[in-house]
Coordinates of C-alpha atoms and ligand atoms in Angstrom, one line a residue:
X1 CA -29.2 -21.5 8.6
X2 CA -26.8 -19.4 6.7
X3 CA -23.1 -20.6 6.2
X4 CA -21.3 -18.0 8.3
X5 CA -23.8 -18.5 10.8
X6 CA -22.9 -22.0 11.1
X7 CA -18.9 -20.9 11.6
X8 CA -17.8 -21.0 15.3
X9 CA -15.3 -18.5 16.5
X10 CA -12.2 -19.2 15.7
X11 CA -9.5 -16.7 18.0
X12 CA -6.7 -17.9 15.3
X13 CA -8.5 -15.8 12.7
X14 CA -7.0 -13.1 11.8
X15 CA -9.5 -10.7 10.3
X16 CA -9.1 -8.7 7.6
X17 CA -12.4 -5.4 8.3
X18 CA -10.4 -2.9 5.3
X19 CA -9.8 -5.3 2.9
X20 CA -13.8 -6.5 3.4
X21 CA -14.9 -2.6 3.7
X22 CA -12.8 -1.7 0.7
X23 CA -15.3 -4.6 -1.6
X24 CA -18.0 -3.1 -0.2
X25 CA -17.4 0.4 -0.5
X26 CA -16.9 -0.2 -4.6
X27 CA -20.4 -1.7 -4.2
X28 CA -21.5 1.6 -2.7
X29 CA -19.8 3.7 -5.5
X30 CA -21.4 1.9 -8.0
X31 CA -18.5 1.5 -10.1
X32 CA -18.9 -2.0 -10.4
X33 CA -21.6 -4.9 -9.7
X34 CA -19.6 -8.0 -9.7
X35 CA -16.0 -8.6 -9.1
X36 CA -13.7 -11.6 -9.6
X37 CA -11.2 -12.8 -7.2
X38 CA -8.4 -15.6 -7.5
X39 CA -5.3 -16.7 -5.7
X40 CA -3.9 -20.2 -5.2
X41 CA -6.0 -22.5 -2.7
X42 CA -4.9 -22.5 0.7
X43 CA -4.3 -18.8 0.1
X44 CA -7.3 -17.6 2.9
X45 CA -9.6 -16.8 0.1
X46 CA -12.3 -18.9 1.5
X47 CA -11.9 -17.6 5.0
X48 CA -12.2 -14.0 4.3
X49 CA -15.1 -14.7 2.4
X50 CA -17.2 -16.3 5.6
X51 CA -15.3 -15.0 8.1
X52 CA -14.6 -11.0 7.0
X53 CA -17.0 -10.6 3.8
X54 CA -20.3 -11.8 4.4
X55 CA -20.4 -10.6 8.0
X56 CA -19.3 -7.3 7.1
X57 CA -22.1 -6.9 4.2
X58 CA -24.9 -8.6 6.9
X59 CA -23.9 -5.4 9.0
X60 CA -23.8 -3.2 5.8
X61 CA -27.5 -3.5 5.1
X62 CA -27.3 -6.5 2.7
X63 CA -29.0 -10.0 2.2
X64 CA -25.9 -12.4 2.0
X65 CA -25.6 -15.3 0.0
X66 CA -22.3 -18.0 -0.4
X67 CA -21.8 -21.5 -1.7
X68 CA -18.7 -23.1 -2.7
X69 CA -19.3 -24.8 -5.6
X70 CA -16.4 -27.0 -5.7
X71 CA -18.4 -29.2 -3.1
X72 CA -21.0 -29.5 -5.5
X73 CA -19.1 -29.9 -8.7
X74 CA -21.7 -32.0 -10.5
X75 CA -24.7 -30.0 -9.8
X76 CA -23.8 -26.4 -9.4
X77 CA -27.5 -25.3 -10.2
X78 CA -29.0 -26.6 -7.2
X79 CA -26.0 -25.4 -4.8
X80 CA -26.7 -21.7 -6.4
X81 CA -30.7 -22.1 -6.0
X82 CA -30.1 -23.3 -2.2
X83 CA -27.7 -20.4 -1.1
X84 CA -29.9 -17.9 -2.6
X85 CA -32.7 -19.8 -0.6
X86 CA -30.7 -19.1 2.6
X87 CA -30.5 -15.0 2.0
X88 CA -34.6 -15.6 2.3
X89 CA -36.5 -15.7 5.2
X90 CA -38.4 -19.0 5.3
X91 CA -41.5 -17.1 4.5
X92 CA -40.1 -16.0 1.4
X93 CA -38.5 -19.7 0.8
X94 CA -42.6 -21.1 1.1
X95 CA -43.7 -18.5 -1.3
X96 CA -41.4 -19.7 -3.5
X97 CA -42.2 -22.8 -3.4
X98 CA -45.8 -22.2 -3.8
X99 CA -45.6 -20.4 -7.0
X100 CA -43.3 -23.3 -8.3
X101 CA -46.4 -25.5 -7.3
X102 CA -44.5 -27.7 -5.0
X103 CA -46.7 -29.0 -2.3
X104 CA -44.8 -27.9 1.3
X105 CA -43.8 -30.9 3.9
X106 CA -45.8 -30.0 7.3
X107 CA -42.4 -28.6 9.6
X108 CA -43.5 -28.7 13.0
X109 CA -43.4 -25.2 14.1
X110 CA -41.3 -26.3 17.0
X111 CA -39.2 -28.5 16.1
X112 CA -35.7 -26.6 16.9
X113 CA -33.4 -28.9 15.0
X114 CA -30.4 -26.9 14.0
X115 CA -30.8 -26.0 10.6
X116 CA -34.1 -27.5 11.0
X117 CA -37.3 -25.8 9.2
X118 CA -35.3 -23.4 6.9
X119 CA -32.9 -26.3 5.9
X120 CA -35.1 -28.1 4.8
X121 CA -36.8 -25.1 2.8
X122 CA -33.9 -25.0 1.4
X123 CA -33.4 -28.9 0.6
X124 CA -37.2 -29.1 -1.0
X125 CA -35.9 -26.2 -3.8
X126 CA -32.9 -28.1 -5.0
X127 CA -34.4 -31.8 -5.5
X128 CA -34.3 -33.2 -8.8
X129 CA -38.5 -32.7 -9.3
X130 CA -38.2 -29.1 -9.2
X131 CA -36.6 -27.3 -12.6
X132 CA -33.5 -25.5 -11.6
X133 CA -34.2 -21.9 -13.9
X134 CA -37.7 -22.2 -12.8
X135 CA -36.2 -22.2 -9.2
X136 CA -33.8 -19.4 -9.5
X137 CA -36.6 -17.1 -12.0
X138 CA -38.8 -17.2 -8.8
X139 CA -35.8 -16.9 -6.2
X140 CA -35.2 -13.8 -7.9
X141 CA -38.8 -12.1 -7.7
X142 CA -38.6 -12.9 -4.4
X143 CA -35.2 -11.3 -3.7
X144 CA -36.5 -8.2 -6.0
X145 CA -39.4 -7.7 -3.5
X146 CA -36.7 -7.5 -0.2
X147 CA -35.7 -3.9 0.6
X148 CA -32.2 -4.9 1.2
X149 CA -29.7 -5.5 -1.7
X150 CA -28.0 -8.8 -2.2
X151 CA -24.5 -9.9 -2.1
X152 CA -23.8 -13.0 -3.9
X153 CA -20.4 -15.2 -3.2
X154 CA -19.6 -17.5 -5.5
X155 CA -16.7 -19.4 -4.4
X156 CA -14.4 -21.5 -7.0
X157 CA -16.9 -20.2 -9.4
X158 CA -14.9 -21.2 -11.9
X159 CA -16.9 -24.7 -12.1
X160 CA -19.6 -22.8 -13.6
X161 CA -17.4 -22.3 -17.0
X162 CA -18.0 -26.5 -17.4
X163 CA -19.7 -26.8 -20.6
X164 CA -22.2 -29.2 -18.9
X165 CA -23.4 -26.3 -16.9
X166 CA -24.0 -24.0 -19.7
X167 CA -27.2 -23.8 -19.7
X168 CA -27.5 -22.7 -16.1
X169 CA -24.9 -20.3 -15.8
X170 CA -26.6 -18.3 -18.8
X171 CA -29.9 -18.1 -17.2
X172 CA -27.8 -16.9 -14.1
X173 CA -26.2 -14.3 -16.1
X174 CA -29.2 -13.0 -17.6
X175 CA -31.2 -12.7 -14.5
X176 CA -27.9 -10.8 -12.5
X177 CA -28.2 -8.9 -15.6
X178 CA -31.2 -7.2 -15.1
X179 CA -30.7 -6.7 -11.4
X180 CA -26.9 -5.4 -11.2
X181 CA -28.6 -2.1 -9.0
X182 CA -29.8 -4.5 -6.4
X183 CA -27.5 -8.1 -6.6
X184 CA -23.5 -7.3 -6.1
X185 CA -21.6 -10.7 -7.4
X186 CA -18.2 -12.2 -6.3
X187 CA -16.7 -15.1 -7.9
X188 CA -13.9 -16.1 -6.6
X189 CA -11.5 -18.8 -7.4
X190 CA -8.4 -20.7 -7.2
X191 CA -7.9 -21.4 -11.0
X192 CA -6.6 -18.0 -12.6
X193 CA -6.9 -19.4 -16.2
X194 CA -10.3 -20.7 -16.2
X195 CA -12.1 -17.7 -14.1
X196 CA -10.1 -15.4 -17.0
X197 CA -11.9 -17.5 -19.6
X198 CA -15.1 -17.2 -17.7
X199 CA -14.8 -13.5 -18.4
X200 CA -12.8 -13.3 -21.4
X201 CA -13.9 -15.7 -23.8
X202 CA -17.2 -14.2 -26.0
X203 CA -18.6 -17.5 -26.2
X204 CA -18.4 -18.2 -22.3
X205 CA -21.9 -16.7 -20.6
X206 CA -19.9 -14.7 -18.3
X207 CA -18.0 -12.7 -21.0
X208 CA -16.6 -8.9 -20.0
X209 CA -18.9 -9.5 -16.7
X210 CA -16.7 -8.8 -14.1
X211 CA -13.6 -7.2 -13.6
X212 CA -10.5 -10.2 -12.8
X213 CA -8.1 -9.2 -10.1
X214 CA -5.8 -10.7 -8.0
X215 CA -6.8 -11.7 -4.4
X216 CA -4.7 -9.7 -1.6
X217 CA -2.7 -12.4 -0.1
X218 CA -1.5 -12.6 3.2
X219 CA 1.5 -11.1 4.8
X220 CA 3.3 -9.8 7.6
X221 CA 0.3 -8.4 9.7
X222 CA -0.9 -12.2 9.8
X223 CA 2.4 -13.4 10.5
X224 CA 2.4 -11.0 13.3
X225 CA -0.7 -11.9 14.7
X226 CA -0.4 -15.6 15.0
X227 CA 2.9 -15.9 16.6
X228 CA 2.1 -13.3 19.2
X229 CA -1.1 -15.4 19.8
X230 CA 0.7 -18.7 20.1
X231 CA 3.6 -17.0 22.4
X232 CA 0.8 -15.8 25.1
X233 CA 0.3 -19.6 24.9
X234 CA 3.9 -21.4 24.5
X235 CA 6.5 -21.5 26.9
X236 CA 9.0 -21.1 24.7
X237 CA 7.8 -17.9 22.6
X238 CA 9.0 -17.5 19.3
X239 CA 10.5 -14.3 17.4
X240 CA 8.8 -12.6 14.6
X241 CA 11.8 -13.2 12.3
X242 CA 11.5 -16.8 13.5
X243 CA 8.0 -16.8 12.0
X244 CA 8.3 -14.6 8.6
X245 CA 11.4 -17.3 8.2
X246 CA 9.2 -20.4 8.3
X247 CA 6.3 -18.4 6.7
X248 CA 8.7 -17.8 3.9
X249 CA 9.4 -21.6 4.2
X250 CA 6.1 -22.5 3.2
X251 CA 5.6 -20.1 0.2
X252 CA 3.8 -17.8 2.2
X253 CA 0.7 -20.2 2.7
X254 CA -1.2 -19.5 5.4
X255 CA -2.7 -22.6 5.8
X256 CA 0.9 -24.7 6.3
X257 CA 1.8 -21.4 8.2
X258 CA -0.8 -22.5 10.4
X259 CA 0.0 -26.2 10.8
X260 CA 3.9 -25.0 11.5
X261 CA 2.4 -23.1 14.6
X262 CA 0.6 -25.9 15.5
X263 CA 3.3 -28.2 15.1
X264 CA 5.5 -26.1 16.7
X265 CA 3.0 -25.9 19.9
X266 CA 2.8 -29.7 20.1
X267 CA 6.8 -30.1 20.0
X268 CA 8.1 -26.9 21.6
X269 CA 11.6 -28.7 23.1
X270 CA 12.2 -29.6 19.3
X271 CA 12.8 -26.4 18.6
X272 CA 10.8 -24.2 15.9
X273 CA 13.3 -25.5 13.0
X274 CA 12.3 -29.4 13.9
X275 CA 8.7 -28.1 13.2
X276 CA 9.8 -26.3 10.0
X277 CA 11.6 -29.2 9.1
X278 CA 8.4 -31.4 9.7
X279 CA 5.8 -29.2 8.2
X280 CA 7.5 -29.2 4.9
X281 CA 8.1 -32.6 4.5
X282 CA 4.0 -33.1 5.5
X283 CA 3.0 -30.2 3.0
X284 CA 5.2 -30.5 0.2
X285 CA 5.0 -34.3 0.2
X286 CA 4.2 -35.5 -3.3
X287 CA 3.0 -39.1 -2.0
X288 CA -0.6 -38.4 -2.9
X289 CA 0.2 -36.9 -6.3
X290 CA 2.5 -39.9 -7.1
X291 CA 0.3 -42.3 -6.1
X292 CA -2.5 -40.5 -8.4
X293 CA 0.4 -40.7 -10.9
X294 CA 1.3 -43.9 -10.6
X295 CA -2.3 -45.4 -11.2
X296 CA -2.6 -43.9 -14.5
X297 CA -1.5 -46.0 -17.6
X298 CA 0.9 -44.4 -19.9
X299 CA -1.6 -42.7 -22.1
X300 CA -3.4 -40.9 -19.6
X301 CA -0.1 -39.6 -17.8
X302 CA 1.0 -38.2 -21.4
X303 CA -2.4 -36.7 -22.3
X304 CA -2.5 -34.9 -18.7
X305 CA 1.2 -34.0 -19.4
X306 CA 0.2 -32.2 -22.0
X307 CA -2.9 -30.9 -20.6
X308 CA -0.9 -29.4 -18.0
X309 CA 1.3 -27.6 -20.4
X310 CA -1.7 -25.9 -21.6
X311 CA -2.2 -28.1 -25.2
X312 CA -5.6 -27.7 -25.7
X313 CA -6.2 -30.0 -29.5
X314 CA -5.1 -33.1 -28.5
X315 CA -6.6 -34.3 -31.2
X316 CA -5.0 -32.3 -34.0
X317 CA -1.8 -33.2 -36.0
X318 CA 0.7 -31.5 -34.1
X319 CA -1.1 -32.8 -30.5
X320 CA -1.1 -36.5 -31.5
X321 CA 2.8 -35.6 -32.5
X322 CA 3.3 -34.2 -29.2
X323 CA 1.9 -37.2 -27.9
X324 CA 3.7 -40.0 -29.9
X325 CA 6.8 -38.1 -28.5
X326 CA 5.9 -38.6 -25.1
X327 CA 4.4 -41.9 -25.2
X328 CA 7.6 -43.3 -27.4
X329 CA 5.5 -44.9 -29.9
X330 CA 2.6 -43.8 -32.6
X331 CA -0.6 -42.6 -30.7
X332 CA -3.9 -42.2 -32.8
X333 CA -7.1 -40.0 -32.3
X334 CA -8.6 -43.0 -30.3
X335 CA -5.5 -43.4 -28.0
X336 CA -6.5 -39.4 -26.9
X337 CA -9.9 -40.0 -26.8
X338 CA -9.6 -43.0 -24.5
X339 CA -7.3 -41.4 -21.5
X340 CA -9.8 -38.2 -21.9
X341 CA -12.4 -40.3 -21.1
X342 CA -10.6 -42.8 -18.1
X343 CA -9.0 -38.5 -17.1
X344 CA -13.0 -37.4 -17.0
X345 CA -14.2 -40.1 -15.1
X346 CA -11.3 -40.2 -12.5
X347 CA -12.4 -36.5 -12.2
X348 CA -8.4 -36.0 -12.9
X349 CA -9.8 -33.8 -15.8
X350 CA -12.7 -31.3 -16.3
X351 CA -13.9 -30.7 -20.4
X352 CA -14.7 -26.7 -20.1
X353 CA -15.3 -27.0 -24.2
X354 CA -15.2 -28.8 -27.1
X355 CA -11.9 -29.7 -27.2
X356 CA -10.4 -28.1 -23.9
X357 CA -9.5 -29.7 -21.1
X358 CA -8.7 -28.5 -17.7
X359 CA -7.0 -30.2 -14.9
X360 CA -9.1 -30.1 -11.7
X361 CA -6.6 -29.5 -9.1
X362 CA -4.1 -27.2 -9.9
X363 CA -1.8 -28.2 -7.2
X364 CA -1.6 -31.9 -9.0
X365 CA -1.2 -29.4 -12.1
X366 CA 1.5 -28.1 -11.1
X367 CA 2.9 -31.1 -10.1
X368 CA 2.9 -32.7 -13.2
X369 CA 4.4 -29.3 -14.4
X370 CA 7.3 -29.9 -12.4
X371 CA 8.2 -33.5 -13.0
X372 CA 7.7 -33.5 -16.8
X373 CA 9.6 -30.0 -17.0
X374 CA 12.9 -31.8 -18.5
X375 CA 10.3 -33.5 -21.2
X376 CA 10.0 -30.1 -22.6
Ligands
ADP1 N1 -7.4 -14.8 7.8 C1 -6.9 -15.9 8.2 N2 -6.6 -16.0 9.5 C2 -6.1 -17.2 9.9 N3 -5.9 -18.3 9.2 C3 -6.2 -18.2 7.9 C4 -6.7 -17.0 7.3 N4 -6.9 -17.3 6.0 C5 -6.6 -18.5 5.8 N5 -6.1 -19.1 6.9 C6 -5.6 -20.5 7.0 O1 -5.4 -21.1 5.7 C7 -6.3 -22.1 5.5 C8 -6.8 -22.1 4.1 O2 -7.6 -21.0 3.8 P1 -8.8 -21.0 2.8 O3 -9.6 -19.7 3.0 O4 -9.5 -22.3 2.9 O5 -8.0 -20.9 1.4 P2 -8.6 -20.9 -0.1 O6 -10.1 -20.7 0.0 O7 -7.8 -19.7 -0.7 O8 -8.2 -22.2 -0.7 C9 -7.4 -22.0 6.5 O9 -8.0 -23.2 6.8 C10 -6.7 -21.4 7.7 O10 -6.0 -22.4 8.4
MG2 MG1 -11.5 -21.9 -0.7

């Protein structure tokens, strides 16, 4: 079962077909193998992956392959081994398996589960007995014998620059490596600084690998689309300018756009500025953040202050100063160390390095931005 297979239709879609041919036509020239995307989340990046992407390059002639790896954070590797499992035909998946010596479970040949024999193909390659590199080495002789190429989507890729999954993401480097004629990469992603490490840094496995550009966002056109879909449905139709206003509104993100609309349908005699009104107090509502705040004891909300302003030594001199500042009173190395560690295990905080931190969500980021902005 492959993940855009799984997608049901979804009229509110609006498709994007020149901004997917565009990707694949650079394939086609050859000028590049792999290309990184970002843009804020909620942005549409993951929709126009499934939705446009991957369903354009199925008709273009090529084996498709996406996982998100911000659902599997912790374990990366075996997300990666599974979605290149899914471009495979089960045949190719029991070959696999074979060579990796891994006795395959009897699937009754007619057993129509959904996702049923191939799933659980896929499952048996990513449990904890079989070796990860091993996994993805023999994934990729299999994918070298296919005629067609392969197109590998790598949503929020950007957890591959943890330094816990090192290891992994340089094997994966090295086998794309050898293969850029016949495997075309995008890693896409909702943290701009991170994927730009991931590329930039020469110690980072991914260094000078793919070219880092801005995601097209939506505009106008989608604007357009959606409100003359919802008017063939309301009674009381909406004007364009009524919708580029609250799509404005919502700093142009399409996902509150969408729950404006939908808002909007459910309330019509309220009028489309009640539903404005509404959406932005549900969106923009910093409840959640403040009650993630709020838990945190003093230290921690000063170290992920600082984290947030982009201090990456905590530790040194001048960080601990920093922190004193903010904390009113003395703080020492161990102080740091201890809200790094309570930050880590919350999973408020990611270590990409010794030393550097990240913040996971960089909507809570930017949060914390804006509140401690008259600290600075
Ligand atoms: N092309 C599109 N057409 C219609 N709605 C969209 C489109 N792209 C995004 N959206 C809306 O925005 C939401 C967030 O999009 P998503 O692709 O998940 O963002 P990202 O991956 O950038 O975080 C979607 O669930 C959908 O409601
Ligand atoms: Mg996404």
């Amino acid at each position: 079962m492959k993940p855009h297979e799984t997608l049901q239709p979804d009229p509110w879609h609006f498709a994007r077909p020149e901004l997917a041919d565009a990707y694949l036509q650079a394939f086609d020239l050859k000028l590049s193998s792999a290309r990184g995307l970002f843009a804020r989340r909620r942005m549409g990046k993951t929709e126009f992956l499934r939705r446009d992407l991957l369903p354009a390059a199925l008709e273009h002639g090529y084996l498709v392959a996406y996982t998100n790896l911000w659902d599997s954070r912790s374990s990366p590797d075996s997300a990666l081994v599974s979605a290149l499992a899914e471009a495979l035909e089960p045949q190719g998946v029991k070959a696999v398996l074979a060579r990796l010596g891994k006795p395959i479970r009897k699937v009754k040949a007619s057993a129509k589960i959904p996702g049923g024999a191939e799933g659980s193909l896929e499952a048996e390659l990513s449990t904890p007995e079989i070796d990860r590199a091993s996994a993805l080495r023999e994934l990729l002789r299999q994918l070298d014998r296919q005629k067609k190429p392969l197109l590998l989507v790598i949503d929020e890729a950007q957890v591959l620059a943890r330094a816990d999954h090192s290891d992994f993401a340089h094997a994966l480097r090295a086998a794309l490596d050898i293969r850029k004629d016949r495997i075309k990469v995008i890693f896409a992603g909702s943290s701009e600084t991170t994927l730009r490490e991931m590329f930039a840094r020469a110690s980072e496995p991914f260094y000078n690998w793919a070219a880092l550009e801005s995601f097209p966002l939506l505009g106008e056109e989608f604007v357009a689309f959606t409100i003359k879909l919802m008017n063939s449905m309301a009674r009381n139709r909406l004007t364009l300018e009524q919708g580029k206003h609250a799509f404005d509104e919502l700093h142009r993100t399409p996902e509150f756009f969408k729950r404006f609309i939908e808002r909007y349908m459910l309330y019509q005699v309220q009028g489309a500025e009640a539903a404005l009104v509404h959406t932005r107090a549900s969106v923009f509502s910093d409840e959640n953040f403040l009650k993630q705040w709020s838990g945190m004891n003093p230290a921690d909300q000063a170290v992920i202050a600082l984290i947030a302003r982009g201090e990456t030594d905590i530790h040194g001199v001048a960080g601990l100063g920093r922190l004193s500042a903010l904390l009113g009173k003395p703080a020492t190395k161990n102080t740091a160390a201890h809200a790094l560690r309570r930050l880590q295990t919350q999973n408020a905080v990611t270590r990409l390095a010794l030393g550097d931190y990240r913040i996971e969500d960089e909507a809570f980021a930017e949060w914390i931005r804006r509140r401690s902005a008259p600290l600075r």
